[in-house]
Amino acid sequence: MTRGGSHGWIREVLGNWAAWACQRSTGSVGYSSTNILARIGGSGGTDHIPVGVQQAEVVDQAMRSLRQHDGRAWLVLMLQYLGDPRVPARRRRPLSTQEQAGALLVCSDTVIRWRVGAEQQLIDILARSADR
């Protein structure tokens, strides 16, 4: 499942997982969020990025495992991709690095270092689950 520890790859996977998790929290998983005719015709303003449900579920399980093993790493990824877990799901939004630094009471460089470490931990968890 990994691609040589590529953090670009894991960021794309986490972005897709975040879209899936947001849809799941609002009860709209399984329903298209854009009109299929609008996508075919090229209108709609944004590109449609399909979110693989199976991959999202695997990443969701990996995030639960990360939360059990390293709460800080889980929190940094949550803040980056979904938003503050204390906020109701329908009102959440991803936080910028500056906002994360303020929420965690650290400097931005520390948040970035923690995020890269958390992404690497998630890559490792996904690799172990793929080996099974």
mmCIF file with all atom_site columns, C-alpha atoms in Angstrom, residues 24-119:
data_model
loop_
_atom_site.group_PDB
_atom_site.id
_atom_site.type_symbol
_atom_site.label_atom_id
_atom_site.label_alt_id
_atom_site.label_comp_id
_atom_site.label_asym_id
_atom_site.label_entity_id
_atom_site.label_seq_id
_atom_site.pdbx_PDB_ins_code
_atom_site.Cartn_x
_atom_site.Cartn_y
_atom_site.Cartn_z
_atom_site.occupancy
_atom_site.B_iso_or_equiv
_atom_site.pdbx_formal_charge
_atom_site.auth_seq_id
_atom_site.auth_comp_id
_atom_site.auth_asym_id
_atom_site.auth_atom_id
_atom_site.pdbx_PDB_model_num
ATOM 1  C CA . ARG A 1 24  ? -19.815 9.532  6.793   1.00 0.00 ? 24  ARG A CA 1
ATOM 2  C CA . SER A 1 25  ? -20.317 11.933 9.697   1.00 0.00 ? 25  SER A CA 1
ATOM 3  C CA . THR A 1 26  ? -23.140 13.704 7.834   1.00 0.00 ? 26  THR A CA 1
ATOM 4  C CA . GLY A 1 27  ? -24.735 10.424 6.758   1.00 0.00 ? 27  GLY A CA 1
ATOM 5  C CA . SER A 1 28  ? -24.152 10.939 3.043   1.00 0.00 ? 28  SER A CA 1
ATOM 6  C CA . VAL A 1 29  ? -21.742 8.086  2.276   1.00 0.00 ? 29  VAL A CA 1
ATOM 7  C CA . GLY A 1 30  ? -22.925 6.229  -0.778  1.00 0.00 ? 30  GLY A CA 1
ATOM 8  C CA . TYR A 1 31  ? -24.574 9.218  -2.408  1.00 0.00 ? 31  TYR A CA 1
ATOM 9  C CA . SER A 1 32  ? -22.886 11.404 -4.970  1.00 0.00 ? 32  SER A CA 1
ATOM 10 C CA . SER A 1 33  ? -22.168 14.920 -3.789  1.00 0.00 ? 33  SER A CA 1
ATOM 11 C CA . THR A 1 34  ? -22.256 16.260 -7.354  1.00 0.00 ? 34  THR A CA 1
ATOM 12 C CA . ASN A 1 35  ? -24.674 15.707 -10.176 1.00 0.00 ? 35  ASN A CA 1
ATOM 13 C CA . ILE A 1 36  ? -23.299 13.057 -12.558 1.00 0.00 ? 36  ILE A CA 1
ATOM 14 C CA . LEU A 1 37  ? -24.595 15.007 -15.550 1.00 0.00 ? 37  LEU A CA 1
ATOM 15 C CA . ALA A 1 38  ? -22.706 18.087 -14.406 1.00 0.00 ? 38  ALA A CA 1
ATOM 16 C CA . ARG A 1 39  ? -19.498 16.049 -14.157 1.00 0.00 ? 39  ARG A CA 1
ATOM 17 C CA . ILE A 1 40  ? -19.984 14.535 -17.614 1.00 0.00 ? 40  ILE A CA 1
ATOM 18 C CA . GLY A 1 41  ? -20.694 17.924 -19.151 1.00 0.00 ? 41  GLY A CA 1
ATOM 19 C CA . GLY A 1 42  ? -17.592 19.426 -17.596 1.00 0.00 ? 42  GLY A CA 1
ATOM 20 C CA . SER A 1 43  ? -19.412 21.982 -15.476 1.00 0.00 ? 43  SER A CA 1
ATOM 21 C CA . GLY A 1 44  ? -19.548 22.040 -11.729 1.00 0.00 ? 44  GLY A CA 1
ATOM 22 C CA . GLY A 1 45  ? -16.469 24.122 -10.983 1.00 0.00 ? 45  GLY A CA 1
ATOM 23 C CA . THR A 1 46  ? -14.369 21.442 -9.278  1.00 0.00 ? 46  THR A CA 1
ATOM 24 C CA . ASP A 1 47  ? -12.803 18.211 -10.381 1.00 0.00 ? 47  ASP A CA 1
ATOM 25 C CA . HIS A 1 48  ? -14.426 15.077 -9.058  1.00 0.00 ? 48  HIS A CA 1
ATOM 26 C CA . ILE A 1 49  ? -11.974 12.932 -7.091  1.00 0.00 ? 49  ILE A CA 1
ATOM 27 C CA . PRO A 1 50  ? -13.394 9.499  -6.382  1.00 0.00 ? 50  PRO A CA 1
ATOM 28 C CA . VAL A 1 51  ? -12.896 8.266  -2.841  1.00 0.00 ? 51  VAL A CA 1
ATOM 29 C CA . GLY A 1 52  ? -12.389 4.537  -2.593  1.00 0.00 ? 52  GLY A CA 1
ATOM 30 C CA . VAL A 1 53  ? -14.542 3.267  0.254   1.00 0.00 ? 53  VAL A CA 1
ATOM 31 C CA . GLN A 1 54  ? -12.338 0.241  0.912   1.00 0.00 ? 54  GLN A CA 1
ATOM 32 C CA . GLN A 1 55  ? -9.194  2.357  1.049   1.00 0.00 ? 55  GLN A CA 1
ATOM 33 C CA . ALA A 1 56  ? -10.929 4.915  3.287   1.00 0.00 ? 56  ALA A CA 1
ATOM 34 C CA . GLU A 1 57  ? -11.997 2.168  5.683   1.00 0.00 ? 57  GLU A CA 1
ATOM 35 C CA . VAL A 1 58  ? -8.435  0.817  5.827   1.00 0.00 ? 58  VAL A CA 1
ATOM 36 C CA . VAL A 1 59  ? -7.101  4.311  6.551   1.00 0.00 ? 59  VAL A CA 1
ATOM 37 C CA . ASP A 1 60  ? -9.841  4.834  9.151   1.00 0.00 ? 60  ASP A CA 1
ATOM 38 C CA . GLN A 1 61  ? -8.732  1.649  10.920  1.00 0.00 ? 61  GLN A CA 1
ATOM 39 C CA . ALA A 1 62  ? -5.112  2.815  10.721  1.00 0.00 ? 62  ALA A CA 1
ATOM 40 C CA . MET A 1 63  ? -6.097  6.171  12.243  1.00 0.00 ? 63  MET A CA 1
ATOM 41 C CA . ARG A 1 64  ? -7.801  4.341  15.135  1.00 0.00 ? 64  ARG A CA 1
ATOM 42 C CA . SER A 1 65  ? -4.636  2.314  15.649  1.00 0.00 ? 65  SER A CA 1
ATOM 43 C CA . LEU A 1 66  ? -2.538  5.492  15.542  1.00 0.00 ? 66  LEU A CA 1
ATOM 44 C CA . ARG A 1 67  ? -4.809  7.078  18.161  1.00 0.00 ? 67  ARG A CA 1
ATOM 45 C CA . GLN A 1 68  ? -4.236  4.140  20.509  1.00 0.00 ? 68  GLN A CA 1
ATOM 46 C CA . HIS A 1 69  ? -0.442  4.217  20.055  1.00 0.00 ? 69  HIS A CA 1
ATOM 47 C CA . ASP A 1 70  ? 0.302   7.942  19.714  1.00 0.00 ? 70  ASP A CA 1
ATOM 48 C CA . GLY A 1 71  ? -2.446  10.380 20.602  1.00 0.00 ? 71  GLY A CA 1
ATOM 49 C CA . ARG A 1 72  ? -0.421  13.422 19.597  1.00 0.00 ? 72  ARG A CA 1
ATOM 50 C CA . ALA A 1 73  ? 0.270   12.070 16.103  1.00 0.00 ? 73  ALA A CA 1
ATOM 51 C CA . TRP A 1 74  ? -3.438  11.271 15.689  1.00 0.00 ? 74  TRP A CA 1
ATOM 52 C CA . LEU A 1 75  ? -4.431  14.762 16.866  1.00 0.00 ? 75  LEU A CA 1
ATOM 53 C CA . VAL A 1 76  ? -2.026  16.498 14.484  1.00 0.00 ? 76  VAL A CA 1
ATOM 54 C CA . LEU A 1 77  ? -3.458  14.566 11.515  1.00 0.00 ? 77  LEU A CA 1
ATOM 55 C CA . MET A 1 78  ? -7.028  15.171 12.685  1.00 0.00 ? 78  MET A CA 1
ATOM 56 C CA . LEU A 1 79  ? -6.425  18.916 12.941  1.00 0.00 ? 79  LEU A CA 1
ATOM 57 C CA . GLN A 1 80  ? -4.788  18.971 9.505   1.00 0.00 ? 80  GLN A CA 1
ATOM 58 C CA . TYR A 1 81  ? -7.355  16.906 7.611   1.00 0.00 ? 81  TYR A CA 1
ATOM 59 C CA . LEU A 1 82  ? -10.666 17.027 9.506   1.00 0.00 ? 82  LEU A CA 1
ATOM 60 C CA . GLY A 1 83  ? -10.426 19.746 12.120  1.00 0.00 ? 83  GLY A CA 1
ATOM 61 C CA . ASP A 1 84  ? -10.723 19.978 15.881  1.00 0.00 ? 84  ASP A CA 1
ATOM 62 C CA . PRO A 1 85  ? -12.288 16.741 17.194  1.00 0.00 ? 85  PRO A CA 1
ATOM 63 C CA . ARG A 1 86  ? -13.945 18.731 20.017  1.00 0.00 ? 86  ARG A CA 1
ATOM 64 C CA . VAL A 1 87  ? -16.077 20.592 17.468  1.00 0.00 ? 87  VAL A CA 1
ATOM 65 C CA . PRO A 1 88  ? -19.265 18.901 16.189  1.00 0.00 ? 88  PRO A CA 1
ATOM 66 C CA . ALA A 1 89  ? -18.556 17.098 12.895  1.00 0.00 ? 89  ALA A CA 1
ATOM 67 C CA . ARG A 1 90  ? -20.887 19.262 10.812  1.00 0.00 ? 90  ARG A CA 1
ATOM 68 C CA . ARG A 1 91  ? -19.022 22.416 11.936  1.00 0.00 ? 91  ARG A CA 1
ATOM 69 C CA . ARG A 1 92  ? -15.456 21.098 11.640  1.00 0.00 ? 92  ARG A CA 1
ATOM 70 C CA . ARG A 1 93  ? -12.952 22.423 9.181   1.00 0.00 ? 93  ARG A CA 1
ATOM 71 C CA . PRO A 1 94  ? -9.287  21.594 8.609   1.00 0.00 ? 94  PRO A CA 1
ATOM 72 C CA . LEU A 1 95  ? -6.949  23.955 10.449  1.00 0.00 ? 95  LEU A CA 1
ATOM 73 C CA . SER A 1 96  ? -3.975  25.738 8.937   1.00 0.00 ? 96  SER A CA 1
ATOM 74 C CA . THR A 1 97  ? -0.519  25.118 10.347  1.00 0.00 ? 97  THR A CA 1
ATOM 75 C CA . GLN A 1 98  ? -0.680  28.438 12.214  1.00 0.00 ? 98  GLN A CA 1
ATOM 76 C CA . GLU A 1 99  ? -4.056  27.547 13.719  1.00 0.00 ? 99  GLU A CA 1
ATOM 77 C CA . GLN A 1 100 ? -2.748  24.131 14.753  1.00 0.00 ? 100 GLN A CA 1
ATOM 78 C CA . ALA A 1 101 ? 0.290   25.738 16.373  1.00 0.00 ? 101 ALA A CA 1
ATOM 79 C CA . GLY A 1 102 ? -1.991  28.044 18.350  1.00 0.00 ? 102 GLY A CA 1
ATOM 80 C CA . ALA A 1 103 ? -4.261  25.191 19.422  1.00 0.00 ? 103 ALA A CA 1
ATOM 81 C CA . LEU A 1 104 ? -1.322  23.006 20.470  1.00 0.00 ? 104 LEU A CA 1
ATOM 82 C CA . LEU A 1 105 ? 0.655   25.899 22.019  1.00 0.00 ? 105 LEU A CA 1
ATOM 83 C CA . VAL A 1 106 ? 3.788   25.222 19.970  1.00 0.00 ? 106 VAL A CA 1
ATOM 84 C CA . CYS A 1 107 ? 5.530   26.905 17.041  1.00 0.00 ? 107 CYS A CA 1
ATOM 85 C CA . SER A 1 108 ? 4.638   26.133 13.414  1.00 0.00 ? 108 SER A CA 1
ATOM 86 C CA . ASP A 1 109 ? 7.930   24.308 12.816  1.00 0.00 ? 109 ASP A CA 1
ATOM 87 C CA . THR A 1 110 ? 7.076   21.895 15.613  1.00 0.00 ? 110 THR A CA 1
ATOM 88 C CA . VAL A 1 111 ? 3.632   21.232 14.110  1.00 0.00 ? 111 VAL A CA 1
ATOM 89 C CA . ILE A 1 112 ? 5.213   20.508 10.724  1.00 0.00 ? 112 ILE A CA 1
ATOM 90 C CA . ARG A 1 113 ? 7.782   18.160 12.292  1.00 0.00 ? 113 ARG A CA 1
ATOM 91 C CA . TRP A 1 114 ? 5.043   16.362 14.251  1.00 0.00 ? 114 TRP A CA 1
ATOM 92 C CA . ARG A 1 115 ? 2.873   16.080 11.114  1.00 0.00 ? 115 ARG A CA 1
ATOM 93 C CA . VAL A 1 116 ? 5.683   14.535 9.056   1.00 0.00 ? 116 VAL A CA 1
ATOM 94 C CA . GLY A 1 117 ? 6.360   12.073 11.876  1.00 0.00 ? 117 GLY A CA 1
ATOM 95 C CA . ALA A 1 118 ? 2.652   11.239 12.153  1.00 0.00 ? 118 ALA A CA 1
ATOM 96 C CA . GLU A 1 119 ? 2.423   10.679 8.398   1.00 0.00 ? 119 GLU A CA 1
#
